Amino acid sequence: MAAPAEQQPELAIQGSLFGEPEAAQPKTPSQTKTTGTALGALGDLDEAALAADASSRPRQRQARAASEPDQSEPSPGPSPDASSDLPPWHHHGLVDPEQLTPMLRHYVELKAAHPERVLLYRLGDFFECFFEDAISLSRVLELTLTGKEAGKAIGRVPMAGIPHHAAERYCAELVRRGLSVALCDQLETASAKGPAKGELLKRGITRVLTPGTVLEDEMLSARRNNWLCAVVLSAEGDGTRWGLAVADVSTGEFQVTERQGSDLLHQELLQVEAAEVLWPSAEGGSASQGQGPKPAWCPDGLHLTALPRTPFEAPEASATLKSRFGLASLDGLGLQAVPLAMRAAGGLVAYLDATQEGQVPLDFPTTWHAGDLLILDAQTRRNLELTKTQTAGASQGSLLWALDRTHTTMGGRCLRRWVEAPLVERSAILERQAGVGELVAQRPLRLGVRRLLRPMGDLERLAGRAGAGSASARDLVALADGLERLPQLAALLAKSTSQPLQALAQPWPELETIAALLRHNLLDTPPLTISEGGLIHDGVDPQLDGLRNQLDDQDAWLRGQEALERQASGIPTLKLQYHRTFGYFLTVSRAKSAAVPDHWIRRQTLANEERFVTPELKAREGKILQLKARAAQREYELFCQLRSEVGTRAAPIRVAARLVAELDAVASLADVAATGGYCCPEITDSRELVIEAGRHPVVEQLLVEEAFTPNDLALGGKATPDLLVLTGPNASGKSCYLRQAGLLQLMAQMGSWIPAQSARLGIADRIFTRVGAGDDLSSGQSTFMVEMAETANILHHATDRSLVLLDEIGRGTATFDGLSIAWAVAEHLAAADGQGIRARSVFATHYHELNELAELLPNVANAQVLVEESGESLVFLHRVAAGGANRSYGIEAARLAGVPPSVVLRARQVLGRIEANSHVAVGLSHGS
């Protein structure tokens, strides 16, 4: 009999799983007879009979299922490209929303509003995503790609998801990969819908996470800023003028600048290391998340988000800034002088307003100009290893690692900014020096300050989260802990004389009021969640106290009911317990379960116990749960009011936080100076750079079995050279000496003490380094071309106030070509009177012919790194002395590195012939 119509889909499913069922064919009598005979003779069949049977009834080879053409109803999905491995419905734009289920229709509507973001949609205990987002999520997070029925006309669409309780961890990974995330959460509970079925719970976008706008600690690096940048460009003349706005949403810092030249913009973005760069583009999103080429001014590795142009236009940007900061005019901010920077700032604020649910508190934008701070290009930062090492990119081994003994994360960020951008104003340097010196001289004061700072939380970011409405109860308790330490710091620093210490030696009545308010309202150890109660002290709110009194009455009733049932049942071990899923119940052991009263109703059976309920208990349970829900809701309302009030005070909290951060950074420098035997350098307005017995601040901390060998350096004075030609063997310490000079100059301009016996330094406007070799294959540049490009940059931008440190210029080409380039570069650096730069320079080289420059130019001197020869052994002394070397000992260095003896011997033979038959002309004068 044919299957009923309602059973056809079931058969279709079976067929799709196990192959199409064969159609029943009518059997001929002969076939029936043969089959019957075969079955009847089954026990007597031998190999010959089986072979005869196979010949009379041949079987057809079954084709592989994947190669069989599908003769059934075609799949509702689109036909993907044969060369593509994407599943059907791999993009939300391929579907007709009217054919989708209501839930997926809502998903597609939200996705259309956030096309550039991964949309995570709350379904039960999971955040799910569909279509292209599901495919991306499964690949990035290595999740299983599944599917979900989307409607009869659509079929299944790709789906992937993450547990809602682990959403922060997964979102942090997505943001770390440069992706933006939109979280769509439930805005009501299932119980609020009542008995109605088939209705969707109300859902909406509750949080947008982008690399530059995250506030959560789990997604931020504690000791570095998370910069969000916006760029506006305008072509003028033969160059590009640009405006740049930079903000850290988590700390509220907001700065703008405007300059000329796309190369400078590239360097500025490299220095900032922005988490996200906003750019008004005609495409409005094509360059974001890697879709499309990046403009040349954007460094590789930065997340570029292309946005519509409208928010970055002058009228819209101006209106946005006025609205955000409550101003009638922007003249007071000085933005009229930097119109492109103003447009960038307005677009950045508009982006924050569009992506953040609350208004993230920001400082008033401040303008910085070229020359306000020591200029360090990307090559110099890399060569000096300021915040990470060149080879491994690790923090250990960098200057920041050697100096960072801060106790607070905000202090760590402050010290990092000082390392990356030292000062150029003498008065500011001396102020910082004075703070370090006072803490070095007063050990009890230094230890007391650091003891108070050790447990202090990140007040900057805690205030930001409060202002944005995302702070938890524990965040506010940590904020109260930090604010309560301000009066203690003020009392400790009351007699201090230096500005960094005096800044905190003042009362903070407004902040003390906030701390007292938080202490009065919040429990000392609140739970992680803020929606389930347990946050607010008793005696804070009459309504909450009344609800808690009612709950206490219900608890008393429960204890009485437990005693009553224990007496009535005669089971002394009976307990009344609560479970989030099953509610209240009576529990007894399995052995006692047969003796329970008749009015008990069995609820659950476990391995060692039985659970029961009673009508009275179930009736009371509803009232208790209702009271608990009302109490938790009231606590949530009180907490939100408290958080909002604290958020309005974010600005004064951050003022105090930054002073605390600066104090922590100064205390860190003082601790390093006091324990490391540092000296306070004399800062002058001259060009001189005189260091006596200077040491490398990082290398001396890494050395364990031997002491660092100190060395002197003198440049830029009346009796000292401007250019020092440094020669010596390979691996003798020339590069270390160069980096040491740059780091000590940089540390002095930070306001730090330096590892030396004494020092007198003039302020540098820039530090340039050209150390080491490396190619740039991505741009098609060889090692030598990279070297020449960096050298050209130095020669174009260095001044007589710059410090230039060069190592091995001209080694990547033919000997005579390289020597000629090195000679000309050294001459140009040393020459004055309009013929060169006259920069303070150290030029390390193996071209010993450059030693003759000291005889030709009065402001050039020679120095060498000493070695000791003992037979065939070579001992590096790492000591720099006056005079030029005449040998590089390259062959000895090769032997020490393990080059085979036969090769070393042959090299010595070839060197002897070259020295006997080659001669480089000397006596060159400038211009000859």
mmCIF file of C-alpha atoms in Angstrom, residues 241-416:
data_model
loop_
_atom_site.group_PDB
_atom_site.id
_atom_site.type_symbol
_atom_site.label_atom_id
_atom_site.label_comp_id
_atom_site.label_asym_id
_atom_site.label_seq_id
_atom_site.Cartn_x
_atom_site.Cartn_y
_atom_site.Cartn_z
ATOM 1 C CA ARG A 241 48.113 67.720 4.526
ATOM 2 C CA TRP A 242 46.490 65.575 7.138
ATOM 3 C CA GLY A 243 44.673 65.829 10.435
ATOM 4 C CA LEU A 244 44.928 63.108 13.057
ATOM 5 C CA ALA A 245 42.764 62.539 16.136
ATOM 6 C CA VAL A 246 43.916 59.998 18.740
ATOM 7 C CA ALA A 247 41.814 58.786 21.671
ATOM 8 C CA ASP A 248 42.013 56.026 24.239
ATOM 9 C CA VAL A 249 38.388 55.216 25.004
ATOM 10 C CA SER A 250 39.336 53.303 28.151
ATOM 11 C CA THR A 251 41.264 56.194 29.738
ATOM 12 C CA GLY A 252 39.590 59.211 28.105
ATOM 13 C CA GLU A 253 42.770 60.718 26.621
ATOM 14 C CA PHE A 254 42.010 62.713 23.452
ATOM 15 C CA GLN A 255 44.622 64.511 21.320
ATOM 16 C CA VAL A 256 44.764 65.996 17.819
ATOM 17 C CA THR A 257 47.444 67.230 15.461
ATOM 18 C CA GLU A 258 47.751 68.476 11.890
ATOM 19 C CA ARG A 259 50.817 68.321 9.652
ATOM 20 C CA GLN A 260 52.071 68.037 6.088
ATOM 21 C CA GLY A 261 53.372 64.947 4.284
ATOM 22 C CA SER A 262 52.094 61.402 4.096
ATOM 23 C CA ASP A 263 55.455 60.031 5.268
ATOM 24 C CA LEU A 264 55.030 61.864 8.569
ATOM 25 C CA LEU A 265 51.524 60.409 8.927
ATOM 26 C CA HIS A 266 52.924 56.931 8.320
ATOM 27 C CA GLN A 267 55.575 57.489 11.022
ATOM 28 C CA GLU A 268 53.009 58.903 13.460
ATOM 29 C CA LEU A 269 50.715 55.898 13.076
ATOM 30 C CA LEU A 270 53.679 53.562 13.536
ATOM 31 C CA GLN A 271 54.562 55.370 16.750
ATOM 32 C CA VAL A 272 51.010 55.284 18.109
ATOM 33 C CA GLU A 273 50.480 51.611 17.179
ATOM 34 C CA ALA A 274 46.762 52.259 16.877
ATOM 35 C CA ALA A 275 44.328 49.445 17.533
ATOM 36 C CA GLU A 276 41.964 50.880 14.911
ATOM 37 C CA VAL A 277 42.249 53.654 12.329
ATOM 38 C CA LEU A 278 39.117 55.421 11.053
ATOM 39 C CA TRP A 279 39.205 56.859 7.568
ATOM 40 C CA PRO A 280 36.499 58.700 5.566
ATOM 41 C CA SER A 281 36.380 56.855 2.272
ATOM 42 C CA ALA A 282 34.065 56.996 -0.722
ATOM 43 C CA GLU A 283 33.669 53.223 -0.441
ATOM 44 C CA GLY A 284 32.590 53.571 3.198
ATOM 45 C CA GLY A 285 33.747 50.187 4.390
ATOM 46 C CA SER A 286 35.515 48.377 1.571
ATOM 47 C CA ALA A 287 38.942 48.735 3.156
ATOM 48 C CA SER A 288 37.825 47.610 6.562
ATOM 49 C CA GLN A 289 38.692 44.138 7.769
ATOM 50 C CA GLY A 290 41.026 43.611 4.864
ATOM 51 C CA GLN A 291 38.507 44.057 2.030
ATOM 52 C CA GLY A 292 40.421 46.149 -0.450
ATOM 53 C CA PRO A 293 43.838 47.808 -0.641
ATOM 54 C CA LYS A 294 45.032 50.070 2.149
ATOM 55 C CA PRO A 295 46.285 53.564 1.297
ATOM 56 C CA ALA A 296 50.051 54.033 1.281
ATOM 57 C CA TRP A 297 50.029 56.158 4.463
ATOM 58 C CA CYS A 298 48.557 53.315 6.549
ATOM 59 C CA PRO A 299 51.224 50.967 7.972
ATOM 60 C CA ASP A 300 50.797 47.234 7.534
ATOM 61 C CA GLY A 301 49.220 45.440 10.442
ATOM 62 C CA LEU A 302 46.888 48.256 11.502
ATOM 63 C CA HIS A 303 43.126 47.715 11.425
ATOM 64 C CA LEU A 304 41.703 50.267 8.987
ATOM 65 C CA THR A 305 37.970 51.005 9.152
ATOM 66 C CA ALA A 306 36.634 52.958 6.172
ATOM 67 C CA LEU A 307 33.573 55.061 7.017
ATOM 68 C CA PRO A 308 31.181 57.375 5.153
ATOM 69 C CA ARG A 309 32.500 60.883 4.602
ATOM 70 C CA THR A 310 29.567 62.776 6.118
ATOM 71 C CA PRO A 311 30.561 62.616 9.837
ATOM 72 C CA PHE A 312 34.009 63.909 8.880
ATOM 73 C CA GLU A 313 32.773 66.980 7.016
ATOM 74 C CA ALA A 314 33.421 70.274 8.802
ATOM 75 C CA PRO A 315 29.802 71.224 9.693
ATOM 76 C CA GLU A 316 28.893 67.762 11.000
ATOM 77 C CA ALA A 317 32.185 67.339 12.869
ATOM 78 C CA SER A 318 31.864 70.737 14.514
ATOM 79 C CA ALA A 319 28.270 70.046 15.583
ATOM 80 C CA THR A 320 29.267 66.645 16.996
ATOM 81 C CA LEU A 321 32.068 68.110 19.111
ATOM 82 C CA LYS A 322 29.897 70.957 20.406
ATOM 83 C CA SER A 323 27.169 68.503 21.371
ATOM 84 C CA ARG A 324 29.558 66.084 23.055
ATOM 85 C CA PHE A 325 31.343 68.692 25.182
ATOM 86 C CA GLY A 326 28.410 71.085 25.666
ATOM 87 C CA LEU A 327 30.086 74.046 23.948
ATOM 88 C CA ALA A 328 28.705 76.945 21.943
ATOM 89 C CA SER A 329 31.985 77.367 20.068
ATOM 90 C CA LEU A 330 35.171 75.375 19.484
ATOM 91 C CA ASP A 331 37.406 78.470 19.660
ATOM 92 C CA GLY A 332 38.314 77.739 23.269
ATOM 93 C CA LEU A 333 39.795 74.386 22.244
ATOM 94 C CA GLY A 334 42.093 75.949 19.632
ATOM 95 C CA LEU A 335 40.738 73.690 16.895
ATOM 96 C CA GLN A 336 40.119 76.558 14.454
ATOM 97 C CA ALA A 337 43.854 76.522 13.682
ATOM 98 C CA VAL A 338 43.801 72.826 12.754
ATOM 99 C CA PRO A 339 40.644 72.323 10.645
ATOM 100 C CA LEU A 340 41.572 68.861 9.383
ATOM 101 C CA ALA A 341 42.306 67.677 12.915
ATOM 102 C CA MET A 342 38.948 69.108 14.015
ATOM 103 C CA ARG A 343 37.191 67.080 11.316
ATOM 104 C CA ALA A 344 39.067 63.946 12.383
ATOM 105 C CA ALA A 345 38.084 64.527 16.020
ATOM 106 C CA GLY A 346 34.425 65.029 15.097
ATOM 107 C CA GLY A 347 34.363 61.858 13.017
ATOM 108 C CA LEU A 348 35.976 59.897 15.836
ATOM 109 C CA VAL A 349 33.389 61.088 18.360
ATOM 110 C CA ALA A 350 30.568 60.321 15.910
ATOM 111 C CA TYR A 351 31.930 56.788 15.526
ATOM 112 C CA LEU A 352 31.932 56.336 19.298
ATOM 113 C CA ASP A 353 28.360 57.609 19.546
ATOM 114 C CA ALA A 354 27.283 55.160 16.841
ATOM 115 C CA THR A 355 28.987 52.106 18.333
ATOM 116 C CA GLN A 356 28.666 52.622 22.092
ATOM 117 C CA GLU A 357 25.368 52.366 23.929
ATOM 118 C CA GLY A 358 26.295 54.953 26.581
ATOM 119 C CA GLN A 359 28.323 58.092 26.137
ATOM 120 C CA VAL A 360 31.945 57.163 26.775
ATOM 121 C CA PRO A 361 33.601 59.964 28.801
ATOM 122 C CA LEU A 362 36.403 61.728 26.907
ATOM 123 C CA ASP A 363 38.700 64.576 27.858
ATOM 124 C CA PHE A 364 38.585 67.831 25.925
ATOM 125 C CA PRO A 365 40.802 67.385 22.843
ATOM 126 C CA THR A 366 44.278 68.886 23.203
ATOM 127 C CA THR A 367 46.545 69.808 20.305
ATOM 128 C CA TRP A 368 50.159 68.720 20.045
ATOM 129 C CA HIS A 369 52.651 70.000 17.487
ATOM 130 C CA ALA A 370 55.822 68.718 15.872
ATOM 131 C CA GLY A 371 58.726 69.498 18.178
ATOM 132 C CA ASP A 372 56.751 69.283 21.429
ATOM 133 C CA LEU A 373 58.456 65.964 22.145
ATOM 134 C CA LEU A 374 61.630 64.181 21.090
ATOM 135 C CA ILE A 375 61.114 62.822 17.577
ATOM 136 C CA LEU A 376 61.929 59.143 17.109
ATOM 137 C CA ASP A 377 61.203 57.485 13.790
ATOM 138 C CA ALA A 378 60.180 53.847 13.485
ATOM 139 C CA GLN A 379 63.703 52.680 12.622
ATOM 140 C CA THR A 380 65.157 54.346 15.714
ATOM 141 C CA ARG A 381 62.488 52.847 17.973
ATOM 142 C CA ARG A 382 63.206 49.429 16.534
ATOM 143 C CA ASN A 383 67.004 49.731 16.685
ATOM 144 C CA LEU A 384 67.052 51.072 20.256
ATOM 145 C CA GLU A 385 64.559 48.386 21.345
ATOM 146 C CA LEU A 386 62.519 50.809 23.413
ATOM 147 C CA THR A 387 59.508 48.621 24.177
ATOM 148 C CA LYS A 388 60.313 45.285 22.530
ATOM 149 C CA THR A 389 63.354 43.474 21.210
ATOM 150 C CA GLN A 390 64.213 43.398 17.525
ATOM 151 C CA THR A 391 64.530 39.648 17.163
ATOM 152 C CA ALA A 392 61.794 38.092 19.294
ATOM 153 C CA GLY A 393 59.535 41.111 19.763
ATOM 154 C CA ALA A 394 59.542 40.368 23.495
ATOM 155 C CA SER A 395 59.314 42.885 26.321
ATOM 156 C CA GLN A 396 62.226 41.363 28.235
ATOM 157 C CA GLY A 397 65.427 42.889 26.962
ATOM 158 C CA SER A 398 63.861 46.252 26.059
ATOM 159 C CA LEU A 399 64.461 49.613 27.727
ATOM 160 C CA LEU A 400 60.923 49.642 29.123
ATOM 161 C CA TRP A 401 61.545 46.250 30.738
ATOM 162 C CA ALA A 402 64.706 47.572 32.408
ATOM 163 C CA LEU A 403 62.979 50.683 33.809
ATOM 164 C CA ASP A 404 59.464 49.470 34.597
ATOM 165 C CA ARG A 405 59.052 48.772 38.303
ATOM 166 C CA THR A 406 55.649 50.424 38.520
ATOM 167 C CA HIS A 407 53.026 48.928 40.822
ATOM 168 C CA THR A 408 49.900 50.150 39.014
ATOM 169 C CA THR A 409 48.827 49.483 35.455
ATOM 170 C CA MET A 410 48.149 53.193 34.877
ATOM 171 C CA GLY A 411 51.690 53.916 36.064
ATOM 172 C CA GLY A 412 52.993 51.326 33.611
ATOM 173 C CA ARG A 413 51.140 53.047 30.748
ATOM 174 C CA CYS A 414 52.508 56.428 31.828
ATOM 175 C CA LEU A 415 56.094 55.169 31.900
ATOM 176 C CA ARG A 416 55.634 53.596 28.482
#
